[in-house]
PDB file of N, CA, C and O in Angstrom:
ATOM      1  N   MET A   1      29.789   6.963   2.245  1.00 88.00           N
ATOM      2  CA  MET A   1      31.067   7.344   2.205  1.00 88.00           C
ATOM      3  C   MET A   1      32.005   7.410   3.328  1.00 88.00           C
ATOM      4  O   MET A   1      33.413   7.382   3.234  1.00 88.00           O
ATOM      5  N   ARG A   2      31.212   7.632   4.291  1.00 91.00           N
ATOM      6  CA  ARG A   2      31.836   7.282   5.568  1.00 91.00           C
ATOM      7  C   ARG A   2      32.856   5.977   5.944  1.00 91.00           C
ATOM      8  O   ARG A   2      34.023   6.526   6.392  1.00 91.00           O
ATOM      9  N   ALA A   3      32.565   5.264   5.526  1.00 91.00           N
ATOM     10  CA  ALA A   3      33.045   3.648   5.791  1.00 91.00           C
ATOM     11  C   ALA A   3      34.083   3.632   4.728  1.00 91.00           C
ATOM     12  O   ALA A   3      35.288   3.278   4.707  1.00 91.00           O
ATOM     13  N   ILE A   4      33.975   4.752   3.286  1.00 92.00           N
ATOM     14  CA  ILE A   4      35.004   4.603   2.676  1.00 92.00           C
ATOM     15  C   ILE A   4      36.079   5.277   3.084  1.00 92.00           C
ATOM     16  O   ILE A   4      37.365   5.044   3.060  1.00 92.00           O
ATOM     17  N   TYR A   5      35.845   6.305   3.585  1.00 90.00           N
ATOM     18  CA  TYR A   5      36.588   7.568   4.385  1.00 90.00           C
ATOM     19  C   TYR A   5      37.464   6.540   4.970  1.00 90.00           C
ATOM     20  O   TYR A   5      39.127   6.573   5.222  1.00 90.00           O
ATOM     21  N   LYS A   6      37.075   6.022   6.010  1.00 91.00           N
ATOM     22  CA  LYS A   6      37.498   5.236   7.086  1.00 91.00           C
ATOM     23  C   LYS A   6      38.558   4.097   6.665  1.00 91.00           C
ATOM     24  O   LYS A   6      39.638   4.098   7.224  1.00 91.00           O
ATOM     25  N   ALA A   7      38.126   3.608   5.754  1.00 90.00           N
ATOM     26  CA  ALA A   7      38.919   2.254   5.293  1.00 90.00           C
ATOM     27  C   ALA A   7      40.122   3.102   4.691  1.00 90.00           C
ATOM     28  O   ALA A   7      41.133   2.552   4.948  1.00 90.00           O
ATOM     29  N   LEU A   8      39.887   4.191   4.132  1.00 88.00           N
ATOM     30  CA  LEU A   8      41.094   4.914   3.160  1.00 88.00           C
ATOM     31  C   LEU A   8      41.991   5.560   4.269  1.00 88.00           C
ATOM     32  O   LEU A   8      43.591   5.225   4.249  1.00 88.00           O
ATOM     33  N   TYR A   9      41.465   5.984   5.113  1.00 86.00           N
ATOM     34  CA  TYR A   9      42.276   7.171   5.973  1.00 86.00           C
ATOM     35  C   TYR A   9      42.509   6.385   7.360  1.00 86.00           C
ATOM     36  O   TYR A   9      43.456   7.086   7.986  1.00 86.00           O
ATOM     37  N   ARG A  10      41.611   6.041   7.890  1.00 87.00           N
ATOM     38  CA  ARG A  10      41.743   5.426   9.410  1.00 87.00           C
ATOM     39  C   ARG A  10      41.832   4.500   9.926  1.00 87.00           C
ATOM     40  O   ARG A  10      42.210   4.061  11.190  1.00 87.00           O
ATOM     41  N   GLU A  11      41.972   3.400   9.023  1.00 88.00           N
ATOM     42  CA  GLU A  11      42.061   2.292   9.476  1.00 88.00           C
ATOM     43  C   GLU A  11      43.294   1.427   9.325  1.00 88.00           C
ATOM     44  O   GLU A  11      43.650   0.308   9.613  1.00 88.00           O
ATOM     45  N   ASN A  12      44.200   2.357   9.133  1.00 85.00           N
ATOM     46  CA  ASN A  12      45.872   2.005   8.708  1.00 85.00           C
ATOM     47  C   ASN A  12      46.163   0.979   7.990  1.00 85.00           C
ATOM     48  O   ASN A  12      46.954   0.192   7.986  1.00 85.00           O
ATOM     49  N   LEU A  13      45.431   0.920   6.979  1.00 86.00           N
ATOM     50  CA  LEU A  13      45.345  -0.295   5.844  1.00 86.00           C
ATOM     51  C   LEU A  13      46.589   0.238   4.856  1.00 86.00           C
ATOM     52  O   LEU A  13      46.810   1.386   4.566  1.00 86.00           O
ATOM     53  N   THR A  14      47.261  -0.967   4.360  1.00 84.00           N
ATOM     54  CA  THR A  14      47.494  -0.612   3.139  1.00 84.00           C
ATOM     55  C   THR A  14      47.101   0.072   1.967  1.00 84.00           C
ATOM     56  O   THR A  14      45.702  -0.145   2.159  1.00 84.00           O
ATOM     57  N   LEU A  15      47.478   0.865   0.753  1.00 85.00           N
ATOM     58  CA  LEU A  15      46.218   1.321  -0.031  1.00 85.00           C
ATOM     59  C   LEU A  15      45.845  -0.103  -0.710  1.00 85.00           C
ATOM     60  O   LEU A  15      44.403   0.310  -0.894  1.00 85.00           O
ATOM     61  N   GLU A  16      46.507  -1.057  -1.233  1.00 87.00           N
ATOM     62  CA  GLU A  16      45.871  -2.438  -1.627  1.00 87.00           C
ATOM     63  C   GLU A  16      44.607  -2.638  -0.753  1.00 87.00           C
ATOM     64  O   GLU A  16      43.877  -3.113  -1.090  1.00 87.00           O
ATOM     65  N   ALA A  17      45.118  -3.131   0.701  1.00 90.00           N
ATOM     66  CA  ALA A  17      44.177  -3.298   1.534  1.00 90.00           C
ATOM     67  C   ALA A  17      42.629  -2.502   1.937  1.00 90.00           C
ATOM     68  O   ALA A  17      41.641  -3.118   1.407  1.00 90.00           O
ATOM     69  N   ALA A  18      42.923  -0.989   1.553  1.00 90.00           N
ATOM     70  CA  ALA A  18      42.055  -0.630   1.739  1.00 90.00           C
ATOM     71  C   ALA A  18      41.016  -0.526   0.324  1.00 90.00           C
ATOM     72  O   ALA A  18      39.598  -0.616   0.482  1.00 90.00           O
ATOM     73  N   LYS A  19      41.841  -0.655  -1.163  1.00 92.00           N
ATOM     74  CA  LYS A  19      40.858  -0.965  -2.296  1.00 92.00           C
ATOM     75  C   LYS A  19      40.333  -1.942  -2.040  1.00 92.00           C
ATOM     76  O   LYS A  19      39.109  -2.210  -2.420  1.00 92.00           O
ATOM     77  N   ASP A  20      40.883  -3.076  -1.372  1.00 94.00           N
ATOM     78  CA  ASP A  20      40.004  -4.116  -1.520  1.00 94.00           C
ATOM     79  C   ASP A  20      38.790  -4.466  -0.581  1.00 94.00           C
ATOM     80  O   ASP A  20      37.503  -4.866  -0.809  1.00 94.00           O
ATOM     81  N   ARG A  21      39.049  -3.260   0.490  1.00 95.00           N
ATOM     82  CA  ARG A  21      38.005  -3.318   1.662  1.00 95.00           C
ATOM     83  C   ARG A  21      36.954  -2.563   1.195  1.00 95.00           C
ATOM     84  O   ARG A  21      35.710  -3.111   0.918  1.00 95.00           O
ATOM     85  N   ILE A  22      37.312  -1.509   0.079  1.00 95.00           N
ATOM     86  CA  ILE A  22      36.252  -0.660  -0.244  1.00 95.00           C
ATOM     87  C   ILE A  22      35.322  -1.609  -1.490  1.00 95.00           C
ATOM     88  O   ILE A  22      33.853  -1.462  -1.379  1.00 95.00           O
ATOM     89  N   LEU A  23      35.950  -2.619  -2.359  1.00 96.00           N
ATOM     90  CA  LEU A  23      35.211  -3.210  -3.226  1.00 96.00           C
ATOM     91  C   LEU A  23      34.517  -4.278  -2.554  1.00 96.00           C
ATOM     92  O   LEU A  23      33.408  -4.165  -2.709  1.00 96.00           O
ATOM     93  N   GLN A  24      34.871  -4.562  -1.298  1.00 96.00           N
ATOM     94  CA  GLN A  24      33.925  -5.821  -0.552  1.00 96.00           C
ATOM     95  C   GLN A  24      32.933  -5.148  -0.327  1.00 96.00           C
ATOM     96  O   GLN A  24      31.861  -5.669  -0.220  1.00 96.00           O
ATOM     97  N   MET A  25      32.918  -3.814   0.326  1.00 95.00           N
ATOM     98  CA  MET A  25      31.655  -3.138   0.903  1.00 95.00           C
ATOM     99  C   MET A  25      30.608  -2.736  -0.460  1.00 95.00           C
ATOM    100  O   MET A  25      29.681  -2.927   0.044  1.00 95.00           O
ATOM    101  N   ALA A  26      31.159  -3.005  -1.917  1.00 94.00           N
ATOM    102  CA  ALA A  26      30.080  -3.047  -2.781  1.00 94.00           C
ATOM    103  C   ALA A  26      29.433  -4.136  -2.999  1.00 94.00           C
ATOM    104  O   ALA A  26      27.831  -4.586  -3.283  1.00 94.00           O
ATOM    105  N   LYS A  27      30.160  -5.106  -2.763  1.00 96.00           N
ATOM    106  CA  LYS A  27      29.635  -6.600  -2.722  1.00 96.00           C
ATOM    107  C   LYS A  27      28.463  -6.762  -1.623  1.00 96.00           C
ATOM    108  O   LYS A  27      27.575  -7.655  -1.617  1.00 96.00           O
ATOM    109  N   ASP A  28      28.861  -6.245  -0.478  1.00 96.00           N
ATOM    110  CA  ASP A  28      28.216  -6.344   1.018  1.00 96.00           C
ATOM    111  C   ASP A  28      26.817  -5.756   0.707  1.00 96.00           C
ATOM    112  O   ASP A  28      25.942  -6.022   1.336  1.00 96.00           O
ATOM    113  N   LYS A  29      27.050  -4.484   0.213  1.00 95.00           N
ATOM    114  CA  LYS A  29      25.891  -3.190  -0.011  1.00 95.00           C
ATOM    115  C   LYS A  29      25.857  -3.062  -1.306  1.00 95.00           C
ATOM    116  O   LYS A  29      26.598  -1.788  -1.590  1.00 95.00           O
ATOM    117  N   PRO A  30      24.716  -3.374  -2.252  1.00 93.00           N
ATOM    118  CA  PRO A  30      25.122  -3.080  -3.553  1.00 93.00           C
ATOM    119  C   PRO A  30      24.587  -1.250  -3.561  1.00 93.00           C
ATOM    120  O   PRO A  30      24.734  -0.625  -4.477  1.00 93.00           O
ATOM    121  N   GLU A  31      23.842  -1.026  -2.679  1.00 95.00           N
ATOM    122  CA  GLU A  31      23.512   0.699  -2.827  1.00 95.00           C
ATOM    123  C   GLU A  31      24.532   1.700  -2.836  1.00 95.00           C
ATOM    124  O   GLU A  31      24.453   2.499  -2.983  1.00 95.00           O
ATOM    125  N   VAL A  32      25.888   0.960  -2.310  1.00 94.00           N
ATOM    126  CA  VAL A  32      26.909   2.261  -2.348  1.00 94.00           C
ATOM    127  C   VAL A  32      27.664   1.937  -3.411  1.00 94.00           C
ATOM    128  O   VAL A  32      28.780   2.302  -3.287  1.00 94.00           O
ATOM    129  N   GLN A  33      27.437   1.261  -4.417  1.00 96.00           N
ATOM    130  CA  GLN A  33      28.173   0.964  -6.018  1.00 96.00           C
ATOM    131  C   GLN A  33      28.410   2.270  -6.108  1.00 96.00           C
ATOM    132  O   GLN A  33      29.839   2.060  -6.676  1.00 96.00           O
ATOM    133  N   ALA A  34      27.784   3.340  -6.489  1.00 95.00           N
ATOM    134  CA  ALA A  34      28.099   4.022  -7.358  1.00 95.00           C
ATOM    135  C   ALA A  34      29.167   4.730  -6.550  1.00 95.00           C
ATOM    136  O   ALA A  34      29.975   5.231  -7.001  1.00 95.00           O
ATOM    137  N   ASP A  35      29.154   5.071  -5.053  1.00 95.00           N
ATOM    138  CA  ASP A  35      30.219   5.685  -4.225  1.00 95.00           C
ATOM    139  C   ASP A  35      31.611   4.686  -4.439  1.00 95.00           C
ATOM    140  O   ASP A  35      32.695   5.356  -4.726  1.00 95.00           O
ATOM    141  N   VAL A  36      31.140   3.494  -4.202  1.00 95.00           N
ATOM    142  CA  VAL A  36      32.538   2.683  -4.583  1.00 95.00           C
ATOM    143  C   VAL A  36      33.286   2.870  -5.608  1.00 95.00           C
ATOM    144  O   VAL A  36      34.437   3.373  -6.324  1.00 95.00           O
ATOM    145  N   ASP A  37      32.309   2.818  -7.174  1.00 96.00           N
ATOM    146  CA  ASP A  37      32.775   3.187  -8.289  1.00 96.00           C
ATOM    147  C   ASP A  37      33.902   4.359  -8.582  1.00 96.00           C
ATOM    148  O   ASP A  37      34.570   4.633  -9.081  1.00 96.00           O
ATOM    149  N   MET A  38      33.270   5.824  -8.041  1.00 95.00           N
ATOM    150  CA  MET A  38      33.536   7.178  -7.989  1.00 95.00           C
ATOM    151  C   MET A  38      34.987   7.126  -7.158  1.00 95.00           C
ATOM    152  O   MET A  38      36.083   7.493  -7.704  1.00 95.00           O
ATOM    153  N   MET A  39      35.150   6.169  -6.006  1.00 93.00           N
ATOM    154  CA  MET A  39      36.555   6.332  -5.628  1.00 93.00           C
ATOM    155  C   MET A  39      37.434   5.315  -6.029  1.00 93.00           C
ATOM    156  O   MET A  39      38.688   5.896  -6.215  1.00 93.00           O
ATOM    157  N   MET A  40      36.998   4.181  -6.604  1.00 94.00           N
ATOM    158  CA  MET A  40      38.106   3.531  -7.194  1.00 94.00           C
ATOM    159  C   MET A  40      38.568   4.031  -8.740  1.00 94.00           C
ATOM    160  O   MET A  40      39.336   3.915  -9.253  1.00 94.00           O
ATOM    161  N   ASP A  41      37.935   4.705  -9.232  1.00 93.00           N
ATOM    162  CA  ASP A  41      37.829   5.566 -10.155  1.00 93.00           C
ATOM    163  C   ASP A  41      39.123   6.544 -10.040  1.00 93.00           C
ATOM    164  O   ASP A  41      40.164   6.920 -10.839  1.00 93.00           O
ATOM    165  N   PHE A  42      38.699   7.030  -9.008  1.00 90.00           N
ATOM    166  CA  PHE A  42      39.796   8.396  -8.164  1.00 90.00           C
ATOM    167  C   PHE A  42      41.142   7.596  -8.221  1.00 90.00           C
ATOM    168  O   PHE A  42      42.240   8.074  -8.459  1.00 90.00           O
ATOM    169  N   LEU A  43      41.091   6.873  -7.453  1.00 89.00           N
ATOM    170  CA  LEU A  43      42.330   5.957  -6.927  1.00 89.00           C
ATOM    171  C   LEU A  43      43.168   5.062  -8.094  1.00 89.00           C
ATOM    172  O   LEU A  43      44.109   4.867  -8.288  1.00 89.00           O
ATOM    173  N   ALA A  44      42.201   5.169  -9.504  1.00 88.00           N
ATOM    174  CA  ALA A  44      42.919   4.328 -10.352  1.00 88.00           C
ATOM    175  C   ALA A  44      43.906   5.269 -11.298  1.00 88.00           C
ATOM    176  O   ALA A  44      44.865   5.188 -11.895  1.00 88.00           O
ATOM    177  N   GLY A  45      43.348   6.833 -10.767  1.00 84.00           N
ATOM    178  CA  GLY A  45      44.277   7.686 -11.704  1.00 84.00           C
ATOM    179  C   GLY A  45      45.177   8.270 -10.703  1.00 84.00           C
ATOM    180  O   GLY A  45      46.299   9.418 -11.365  1.00 84.00           O
ATOM    181  N   VAL A  46      45.539   7.718  -9.780  1.00 79.00           N
ATOM    182  CA  VAL A  46      46.617   8.358  -8.670  1.00 79.00           C
ATOM    183  C   VAL A  46      47.754   7.412  -9.094  1.00 79.00           C
ATOM    184  O   VAL A  46      48.234   6.128  -9.334  1.00 79.00           O
ATOM    185  N   SER A  47      48.729   8.454  -9.387  1.00 74.00           N
ATOM    186  CA  SER A  47      50.133   7.975  -9.862  1.00 74.00           C
ATOM    187  C   SER A  47      50.964   7.348  -8.899  1.00 74.00           C
ATOM    188  O   SER A  47      50.902   7.880  -7.414  1.00 74.00           O
ATOM    189  N   PRO A  48      51.335   6.109  -8.811  1.00 70.00           N
ATOM    190  CA  PRO A  48      52.178   5.360  -8.131  1.00 70.00           C
ATOM    191  C   PRO A  48      53.093   6.404  -7.242  1.00 70.00           C
ATOM    192  O   PRO A  48      53.742   6.211  -6.283  1.00 70.00           O
ATOM    193  N   LYS A  49      53.963   7.170  -8.013  1.00 67.00           N
ATOM    194  CA  LYS A  49      55.011   7.905  -7.567  1.00 67.00           C
ATOM    195  C   LYS A  49      54.304   9.095  -6.585  1.00 67.00           C
ATOM    196  O   LYS A  49      55.321   9.367  -5.808  1.00 67.00           O
ATOM    197  N   VAL A  50      53.208   9.882  -6.855  1.00 70.00           N
ATOM    198  CA  VAL A  50      52.802  10.584  -6.153  1.00 70.00           C
ATOM    199  C   VAL A  50      51.876   9.734  -4.896  1.00 70.00           C
ATOM    200  O   VAL A  50      51.920  10.463  -3.803  1.00 70.00           O
ATOM    201  N   GLY A  51      50.742   9.212  -5.119  1.00 68.00           N
ATOM    202  CA  GLY A  51      50.037   8.316  -4.293  1.00 68.00           C
ATOM    203  C   GLY A  51      49.237   9.671  -3.681  1.00 68.00           C
ATOM    204  O   GLY A  51      48.745  10.595  -4.183  1.00 68.00           O
ATOM    205  N   ILE A  52      48.837   9.203  -2.366  1.00 74.00           N
ATOM    206  CA  ILE A  52      47.646  10.229  -1.843  1.00 74.00           C
ATOM    207  C   ILE A  52      48.239  10.252  -0.511  1.00 74.00           C
ATOM    208  O   ILE A  52      48.893   9.713   0.040  1.00 74.00           O
ATOM    209  N   VAL A  53      47.511  11.600   0.255  1.00 67.00           N
ATOM    210  CA  VAL A  53      48.486  11.654   1.057  1.00 67.00           C
ATOM    211  C   VAL A  53      47.187  11.557   2.397  1.00 67.00           C
ATOM    212  O   VAL A  53      46.264  11.477   2.315  1.00 67.00           O
ATOM    213  N   ARG A  54      48.513  10.408   3.365  1.00 68.00           N
ATOM    214  CA  ARG A  54      47.481   9.955   4.358  1.00 68.00           C
ATOM    215  C   ARG A  54      48.509  10.153   5.700  1.00 68.00           C
ATOM    216  O   ARG A  54      49.717   9.571   5.349  1.00 68.00           O
ATOM    217  N   SER A  55      48.000  10.393   6.614  1.00 63.00           N
ATOM    218  CA  SER A  55      48.809  10.508   8.290  1.00 63.00           C
ATOM    219  C   SER A  55      49.228   9.272   8.384  1.00 63.00           C
ATOM    220  O   SER A  55      48.374   8.363   8.167  1.00 63.00           O
ATOM    221  N   ARG A  56      50.345   9.441   9.345  1.00 61.00           N
ATOM    222  CA  ARG A  56      50.637   7.850   9.878  1.00 61.00           C
ATOM    223  C   ARG A  56      50.325   8.112  11.300  1.00 61.00           C
ATOM    224  O   ARG A  56      50.443   9.156  12.014  1.00 61.00           O
ATOM    225  N   ARG A  57      49.908   6.974  11.949  1.00 57.00           N
ATOM    226  CA  ARG A  57      49.010   7.381  13.227  1.00 57.00           C
ATOM    227  C   ARG A  57      50.626   6.443  13.898  1.00 57.00           C
ATOM    228  O   ARG A  57      51.281   5.996  13.761  1.00 57.00           O
ATOM    229  N   ARG A  58      50.396   7.597  15.048  1.00 53.00           N
ATOM    230  CA  ARG A  58      51.794   7.380  15.762  1.00 53.00           C
ATOM    231  C   ARG A  58      51.037   6.572  17.249  1.00 53.00           C
ATOM    232  O   ARG A  58      49.952   6.691  17.489  1.00 53.00           O
ATOM    233  N   SER A  59      51.699   5.802  17.608  1.00 51.00           N
ATOM    234  CA  SER A  59      51.160   5.032  18.977  1.00 51.00           C
ATOM    235  C   SER A  59      51.390   5.924  20.074  1.00 51.00           C
ATOM    236  O   SER A  59      52.208   6.939  20.240  1.00 51.00           O
ATOM    237  N   VAL A  60      50.437   5.605  20.546  1.00 52.00           N
ATOM    238  CA  VAL A  60      50.328   6.571  22.099  1.00 52.00           C
ATOM    239  C   VAL A  60      50.653   5.616  23.362  1.00 52.00           C
ATOM    240  O   VAL A  60      50.065   4.177  23.594  1.00 52.00           O
ATOM    241  N   ASP A  61      51.743   5.988  24.095  1.00 48.00           N
ATOM    242  CA  ASP A  61      52.336   5.202  25.184  1.00 48.00           C
ATOM    243  C   ASP A  61      51.931   5.440  26.512  1.00 48.00           C
ATOM    244  O   ASP A  61      51.518   6.880  26.639  1.00 48.00           O
TER     245      ASP A  61
END
C-alpha cells in the first residue's frame, strides 16, 4: 500500500500515469493484486468533476 500511496500522491504523476504505475505494480508483484484491485475500484468510482485531493508540490529554490 505504501508504494501505491507514493505513486498516487508523492511522485507528482498525472492521475492516469499513477493508475498505470499502480497497475504495473500488480504485474511486477502478484502478491499486491488485492491492494491494487481495491485502489483501482476506488479510483474508478471517482467523478472526473470532483477528482481526488492531491497537494501540488512547490519547487524549493
